[in-house]
Short mmCIF file of C-alpha atoms in Angstrom, two decimals:
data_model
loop_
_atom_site.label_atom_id
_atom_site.label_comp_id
_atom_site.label_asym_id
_atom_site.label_seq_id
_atom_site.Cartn_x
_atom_site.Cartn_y
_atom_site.Cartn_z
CA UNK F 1 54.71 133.30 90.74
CA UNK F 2 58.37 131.58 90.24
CA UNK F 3 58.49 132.89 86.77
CA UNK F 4 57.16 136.34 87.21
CA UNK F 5 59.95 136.74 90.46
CA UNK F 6 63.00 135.01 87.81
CA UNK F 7 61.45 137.62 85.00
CA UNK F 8 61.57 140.80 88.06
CA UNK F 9 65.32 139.43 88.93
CA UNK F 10 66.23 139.64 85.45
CA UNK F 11 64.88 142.92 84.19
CA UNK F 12 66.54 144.37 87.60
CA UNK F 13 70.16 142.85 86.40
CA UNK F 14 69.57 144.44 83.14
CA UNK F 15 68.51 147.82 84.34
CA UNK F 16 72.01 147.26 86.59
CA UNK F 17 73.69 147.05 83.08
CA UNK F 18 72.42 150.13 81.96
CA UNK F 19 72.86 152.06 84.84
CA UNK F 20 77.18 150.82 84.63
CA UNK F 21 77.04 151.97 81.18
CA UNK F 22 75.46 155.08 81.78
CA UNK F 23 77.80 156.19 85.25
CA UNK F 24 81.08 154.49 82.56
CA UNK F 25 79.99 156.81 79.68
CA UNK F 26 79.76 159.60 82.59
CA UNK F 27 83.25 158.54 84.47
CA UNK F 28 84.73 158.96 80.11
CA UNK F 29 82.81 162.75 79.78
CA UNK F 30 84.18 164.00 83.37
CA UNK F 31 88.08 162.15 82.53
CA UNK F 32 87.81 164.20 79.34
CA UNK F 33 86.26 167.12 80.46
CA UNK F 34 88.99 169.47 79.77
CA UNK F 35 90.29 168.10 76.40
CA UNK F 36 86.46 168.67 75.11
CA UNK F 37 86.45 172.01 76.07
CA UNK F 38 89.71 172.94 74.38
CA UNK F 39 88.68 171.11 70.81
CA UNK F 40 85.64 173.13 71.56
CA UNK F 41 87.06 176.32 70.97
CA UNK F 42 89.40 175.15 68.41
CA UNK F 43 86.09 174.58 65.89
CA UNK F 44 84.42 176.83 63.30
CA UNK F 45 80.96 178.28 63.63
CA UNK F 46 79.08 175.14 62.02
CA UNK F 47 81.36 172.39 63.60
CA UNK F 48 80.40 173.85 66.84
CA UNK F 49 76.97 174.41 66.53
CA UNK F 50 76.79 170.68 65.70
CA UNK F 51 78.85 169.60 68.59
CA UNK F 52 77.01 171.45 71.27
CA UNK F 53 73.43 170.56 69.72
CA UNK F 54 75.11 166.90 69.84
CA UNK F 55 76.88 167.19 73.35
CA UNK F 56 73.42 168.61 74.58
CA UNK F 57 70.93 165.79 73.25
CA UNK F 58 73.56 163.20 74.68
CA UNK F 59 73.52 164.37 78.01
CA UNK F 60 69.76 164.74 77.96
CA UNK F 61 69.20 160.75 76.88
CA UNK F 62 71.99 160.16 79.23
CA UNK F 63 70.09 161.13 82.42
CA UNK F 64 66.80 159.78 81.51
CA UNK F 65 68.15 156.37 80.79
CA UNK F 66 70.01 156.25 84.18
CA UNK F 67 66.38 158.21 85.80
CA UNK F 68 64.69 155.38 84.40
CA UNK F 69 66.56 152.54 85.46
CA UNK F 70 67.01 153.83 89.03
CA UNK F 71 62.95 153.52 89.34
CA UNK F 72 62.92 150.48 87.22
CA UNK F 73 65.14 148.74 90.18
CA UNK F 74 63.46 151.07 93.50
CA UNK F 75 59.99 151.52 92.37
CA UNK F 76 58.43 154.45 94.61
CA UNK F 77 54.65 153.31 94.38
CA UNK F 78 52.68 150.57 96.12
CA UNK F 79 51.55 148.08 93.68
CA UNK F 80 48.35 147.34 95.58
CA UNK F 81 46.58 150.63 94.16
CA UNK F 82 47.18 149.56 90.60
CA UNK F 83 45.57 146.14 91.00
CA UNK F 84 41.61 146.32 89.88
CA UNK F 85 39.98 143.26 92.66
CA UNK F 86 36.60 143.68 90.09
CA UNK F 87 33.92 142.59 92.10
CA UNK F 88 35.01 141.23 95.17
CA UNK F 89 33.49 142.13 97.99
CA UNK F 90 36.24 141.35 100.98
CA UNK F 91 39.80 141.71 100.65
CA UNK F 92 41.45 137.98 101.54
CA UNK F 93 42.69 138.13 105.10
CA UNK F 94 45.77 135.73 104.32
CA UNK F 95 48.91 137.35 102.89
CA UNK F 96 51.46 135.69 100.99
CA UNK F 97 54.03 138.06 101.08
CA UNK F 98 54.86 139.29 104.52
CA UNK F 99 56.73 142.00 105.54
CA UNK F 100 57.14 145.40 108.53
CA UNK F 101 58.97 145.42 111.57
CA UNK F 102 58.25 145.91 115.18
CA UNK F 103 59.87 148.89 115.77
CA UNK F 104 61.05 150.93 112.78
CA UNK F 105 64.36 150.62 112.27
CA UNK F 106 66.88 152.71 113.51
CA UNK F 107 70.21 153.95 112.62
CA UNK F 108 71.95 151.35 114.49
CA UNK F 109 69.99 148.57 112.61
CA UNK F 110 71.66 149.19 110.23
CA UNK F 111 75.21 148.45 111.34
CA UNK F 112 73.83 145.59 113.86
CA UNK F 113 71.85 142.78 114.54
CA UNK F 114 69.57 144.25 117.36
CA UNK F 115 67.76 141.11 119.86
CA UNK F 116 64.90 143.90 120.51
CA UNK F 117 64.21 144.39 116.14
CA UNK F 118 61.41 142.05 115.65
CA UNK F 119 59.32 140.98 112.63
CA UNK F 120 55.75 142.01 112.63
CA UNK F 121 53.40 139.65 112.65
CA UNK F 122 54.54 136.50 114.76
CA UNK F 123 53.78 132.87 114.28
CA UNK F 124 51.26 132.11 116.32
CA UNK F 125 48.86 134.51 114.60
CA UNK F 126 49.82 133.81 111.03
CA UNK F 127 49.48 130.17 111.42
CA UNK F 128 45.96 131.15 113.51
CA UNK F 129 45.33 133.53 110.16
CA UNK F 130 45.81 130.29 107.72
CA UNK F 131 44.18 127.96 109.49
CA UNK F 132 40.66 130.55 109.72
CA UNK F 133 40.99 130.67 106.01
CA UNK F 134 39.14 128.77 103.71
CA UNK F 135 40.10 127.29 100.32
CA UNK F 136 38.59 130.45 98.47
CA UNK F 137 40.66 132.80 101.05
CA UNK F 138 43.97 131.30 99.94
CA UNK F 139 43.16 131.09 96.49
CA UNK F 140 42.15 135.15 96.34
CA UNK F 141 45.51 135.85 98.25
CA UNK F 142 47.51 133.62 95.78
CA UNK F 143 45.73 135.72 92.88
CA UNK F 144 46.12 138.78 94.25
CA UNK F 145 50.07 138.24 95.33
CA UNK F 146 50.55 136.92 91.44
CA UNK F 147 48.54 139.97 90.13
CA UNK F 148 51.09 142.17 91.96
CA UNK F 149 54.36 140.55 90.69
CA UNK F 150 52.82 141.11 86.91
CA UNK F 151 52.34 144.38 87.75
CA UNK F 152 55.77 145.31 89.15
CA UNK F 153 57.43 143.06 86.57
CA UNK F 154 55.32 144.51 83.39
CA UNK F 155 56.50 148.50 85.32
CA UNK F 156 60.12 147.04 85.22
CA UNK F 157 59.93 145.55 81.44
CA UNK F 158 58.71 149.22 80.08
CA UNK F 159 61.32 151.35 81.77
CA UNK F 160 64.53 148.88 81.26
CA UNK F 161 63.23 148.44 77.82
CA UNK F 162 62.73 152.56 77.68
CA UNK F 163 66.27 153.15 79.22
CA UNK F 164 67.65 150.89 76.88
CA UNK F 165 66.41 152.96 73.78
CA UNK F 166 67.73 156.04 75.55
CA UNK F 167 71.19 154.59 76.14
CA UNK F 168 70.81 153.31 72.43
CA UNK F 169 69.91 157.04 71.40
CA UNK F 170 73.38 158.40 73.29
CA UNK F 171 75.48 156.12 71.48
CA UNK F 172 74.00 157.24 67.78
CA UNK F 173 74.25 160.95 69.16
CA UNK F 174 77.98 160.36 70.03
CA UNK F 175 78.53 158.52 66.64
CA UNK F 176 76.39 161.17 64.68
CA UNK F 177 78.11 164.10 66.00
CA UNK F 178 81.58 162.88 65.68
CA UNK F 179 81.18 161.99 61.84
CA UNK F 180 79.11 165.72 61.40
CA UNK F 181 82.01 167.37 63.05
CA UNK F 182 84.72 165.90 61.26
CA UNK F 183 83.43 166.50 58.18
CA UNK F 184 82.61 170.10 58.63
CA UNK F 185 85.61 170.47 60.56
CA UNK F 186 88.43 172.77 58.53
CA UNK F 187 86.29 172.78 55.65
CA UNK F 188 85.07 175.19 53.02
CA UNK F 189 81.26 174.91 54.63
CA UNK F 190 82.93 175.85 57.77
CA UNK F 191 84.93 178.72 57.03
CA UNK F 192 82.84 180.45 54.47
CA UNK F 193 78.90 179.43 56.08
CA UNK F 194 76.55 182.21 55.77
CA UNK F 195 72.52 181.90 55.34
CA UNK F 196 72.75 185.13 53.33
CA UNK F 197 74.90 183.57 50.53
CA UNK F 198 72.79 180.44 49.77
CA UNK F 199 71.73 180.02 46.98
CA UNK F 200 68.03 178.80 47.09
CA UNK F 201 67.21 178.01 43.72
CA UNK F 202 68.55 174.71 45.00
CA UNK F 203 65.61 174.15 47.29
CA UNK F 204 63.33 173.49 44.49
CA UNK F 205 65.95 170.84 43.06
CA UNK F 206 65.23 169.56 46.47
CA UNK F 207 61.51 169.64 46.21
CA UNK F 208 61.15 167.82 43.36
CA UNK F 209 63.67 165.21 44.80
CA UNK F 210 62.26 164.51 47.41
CA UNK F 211 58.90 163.97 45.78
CA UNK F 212 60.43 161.48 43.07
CA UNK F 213 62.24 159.55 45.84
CA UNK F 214 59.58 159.08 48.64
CA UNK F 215 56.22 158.92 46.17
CA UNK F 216 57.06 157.45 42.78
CA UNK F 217 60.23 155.56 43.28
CA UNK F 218 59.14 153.97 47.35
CA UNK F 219 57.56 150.77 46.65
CA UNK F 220 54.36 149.38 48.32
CA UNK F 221 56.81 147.32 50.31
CA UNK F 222 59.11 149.48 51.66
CA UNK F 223 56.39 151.68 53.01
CA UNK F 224 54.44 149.54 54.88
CA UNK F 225 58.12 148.10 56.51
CA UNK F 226 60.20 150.65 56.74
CA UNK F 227 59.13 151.57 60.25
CA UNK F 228 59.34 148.04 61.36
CA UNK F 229 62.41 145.95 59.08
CA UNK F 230 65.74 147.83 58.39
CA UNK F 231 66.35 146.61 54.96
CA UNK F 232 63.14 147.84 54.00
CA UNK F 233 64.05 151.43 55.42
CA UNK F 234 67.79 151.30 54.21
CA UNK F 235 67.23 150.34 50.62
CA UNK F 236 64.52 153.06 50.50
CA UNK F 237 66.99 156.19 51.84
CA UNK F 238 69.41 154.99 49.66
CA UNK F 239 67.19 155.15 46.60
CA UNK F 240 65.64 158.74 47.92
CA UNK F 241 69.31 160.09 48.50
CA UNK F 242 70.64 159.27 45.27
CA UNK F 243 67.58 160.43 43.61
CA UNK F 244 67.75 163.56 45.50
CA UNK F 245 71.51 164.30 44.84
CA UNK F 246 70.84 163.10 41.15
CA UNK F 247 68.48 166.16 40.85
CA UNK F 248 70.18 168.34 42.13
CA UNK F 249 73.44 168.26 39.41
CA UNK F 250 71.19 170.46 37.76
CA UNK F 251 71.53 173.26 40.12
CA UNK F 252 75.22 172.61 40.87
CA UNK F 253 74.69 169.75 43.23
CA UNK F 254 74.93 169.92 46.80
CA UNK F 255 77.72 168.92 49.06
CA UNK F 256 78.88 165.56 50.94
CA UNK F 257 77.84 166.63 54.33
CA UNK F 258 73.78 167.43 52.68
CA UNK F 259 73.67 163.97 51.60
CA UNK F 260 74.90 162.87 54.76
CA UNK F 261 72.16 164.69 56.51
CA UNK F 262 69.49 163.73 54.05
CA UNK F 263 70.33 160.11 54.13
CA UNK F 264 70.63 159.91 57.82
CA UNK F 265 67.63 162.99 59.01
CA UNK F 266 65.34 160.40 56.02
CA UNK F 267 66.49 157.34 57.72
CA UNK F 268 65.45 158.39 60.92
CA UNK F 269 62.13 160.53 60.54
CA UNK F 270 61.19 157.44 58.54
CA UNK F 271 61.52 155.33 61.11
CA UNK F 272 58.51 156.69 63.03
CA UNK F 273 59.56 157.46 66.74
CA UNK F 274 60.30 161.03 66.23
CA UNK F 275 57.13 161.91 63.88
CA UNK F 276 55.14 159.76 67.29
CA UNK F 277 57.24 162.41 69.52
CA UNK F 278 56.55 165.26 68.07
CA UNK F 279 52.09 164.05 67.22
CA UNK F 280 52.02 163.44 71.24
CA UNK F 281 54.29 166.33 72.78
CA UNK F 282 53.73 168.95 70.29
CA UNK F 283 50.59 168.61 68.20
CA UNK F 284 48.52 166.51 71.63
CA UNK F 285 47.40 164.12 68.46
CA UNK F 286 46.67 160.53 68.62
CA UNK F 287 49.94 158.95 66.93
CA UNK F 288 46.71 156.60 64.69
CA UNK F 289 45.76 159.94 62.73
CA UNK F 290 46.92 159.45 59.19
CA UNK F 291 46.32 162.21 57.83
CA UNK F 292 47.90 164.54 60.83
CA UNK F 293 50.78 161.80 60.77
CA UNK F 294 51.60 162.64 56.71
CA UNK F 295 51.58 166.19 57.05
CA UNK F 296 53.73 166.45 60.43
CA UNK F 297 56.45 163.56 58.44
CA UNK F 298 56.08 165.66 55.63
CA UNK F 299 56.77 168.91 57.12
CA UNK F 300 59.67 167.76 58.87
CA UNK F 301 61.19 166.19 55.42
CA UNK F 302 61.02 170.00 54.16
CA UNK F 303 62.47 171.28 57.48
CA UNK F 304 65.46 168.68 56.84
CA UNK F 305 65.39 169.90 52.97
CA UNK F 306 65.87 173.96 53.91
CA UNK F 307 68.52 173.23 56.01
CA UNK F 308 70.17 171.30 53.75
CA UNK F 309 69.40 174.50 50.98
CA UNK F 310 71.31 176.89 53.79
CA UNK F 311 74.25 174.42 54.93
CA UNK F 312 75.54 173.64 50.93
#
């Protein structure tokens, strides 16, 4: 019970940590409000698509990280009606963890120590409560307290662990959406970007690419680890963007920022957590369906691919 109340203690100074980070990176948008706003309006059409697809998807992983760490620390659900007692028959009478107060507390609790604010239970009848208890009685109430504190601590453990990746999602977004901007920013894909005045013929360059890179040149290796060990998933985007670019010289080639978004889109599609996204949210699939799980990855690779085809 020690251990599990240490483990609750930490996850709650963590979920502290995540909530500073989140109100700092808040306290550095609202500072910098206006300055945004104003390099804004200074960008192209392209640049500023990217930046307000960016700016949005920050300030949406943003909030749920600080949602989620806010319940992490003030759960709003009793953890007795997620504990399964099997087959007892009787509830123990003996609690381990006491707590209520005779009356309810007012405002002026609050601000003062009251004489008239009394605990609940007093100690004549707890000690009267222990001593009718048998051996069995105190052990159920032991079992049922420790039950309880896994509970709350395993709750705690998922959403500072899920915060975490969210916080971990704003910082890519911010990092992502800098380097996107600056390279479209003032350039020739910026000034001149029209989906009329694409040429195509490129998108079959891109095709075949993308079938030499991820089927005949991925290595047994690298696909069963990519989702788990970032070497493996590295060395194989590297390999699939060069291969990819390599094809298409014979079409013209394509342009820095398309192998920047194949290499980093390939990277993190390949990963897994947006192709398990998009099975449970969109599709209602089970994420263990192979088959559905190929053709959703592989339909988002040629998503990446045609927008690649329009952005060159």
């Amino acid at each position: 019970i020690n251990d599990t109340q240490e483990t609750i203690r930490f996850t709650d100074t963590k979920s502290g940590a995540v909530i500073v980070v989140a109100m700092g990176l808040i306290a550095g948008v609202v500072t910098l409000l206006d300055k945004y706003y104003t390099l804004l309006n200074q960008l192209m059409v392209l640049p500023k698509v990217i930046a307000i697809m960016g700016i949005i998807y920050f300030s949406v992983c943003l909030f749920i990280s600080l949602i989620l760490s806010l319940r992490s620390i003030n759960p709003a659900n009793n953890p007795n009606n997620h504990i399964n007692i099997g087959d007892w028959q009787d509830m123990p009478n003996t609690k381990y963890y006491l707590s209520g107060l005779t009356s309810s507390m007012r405002w002026e609790d609050y601000l003062w120590e009251l004489n008239d604010l009394k605990f609940s239970l007093s100690a004549s009848k707890y000690y009267k409560s222990i001593e009718e208890s048998n051996d069995s009685d105190l052990l159920k109430s032991l079992t049922l307290e420790l039950l309880k504190l896994s509970y709350i601590k395993e709750k705690k453990m998922q959403r500072t662990k899920a915060a975490l990746k969210w916080i971990e999602q704003c910082i890519w977004t911010a990092a992502l959406t800098t380097i996107m901007v600056l390279i479209t920013f003032n350039s020739e894909i910026a000034l001149s970007w029209s989906v009329k005045n694409q040429d195509y013929e490129i998108f079959l360059f891109l095709i075949v690419g993308h079938a030499v890179g991820d089927f005949l040149l991925q290595t047994s290796w690298q696909a069963e680890n990519k989702s788990r060990i970032w070497k493996a998933l590295i060395t194989h985007a590297l390999v699939y963007s060069v291969v990819v670019y390599l094809m298409t010289l014979i079409a013209g080639g394509i342009s820095l920022l398309s192998i920047v978004v194949i290499f980093l889109s390939h990277v993190l599609l390949d990963r897994g957590n947006i192709v398990k996204w998009w099975l449970k949210t969109i599709k209602k699939e089970q994420a263990d369906n192979t088959q559905i799980r190929f053709l959703v990855d592989q339909s988002l690779h040629v998503l990446i691919l045609l927008i690649v085809t329009i952005i060159n």
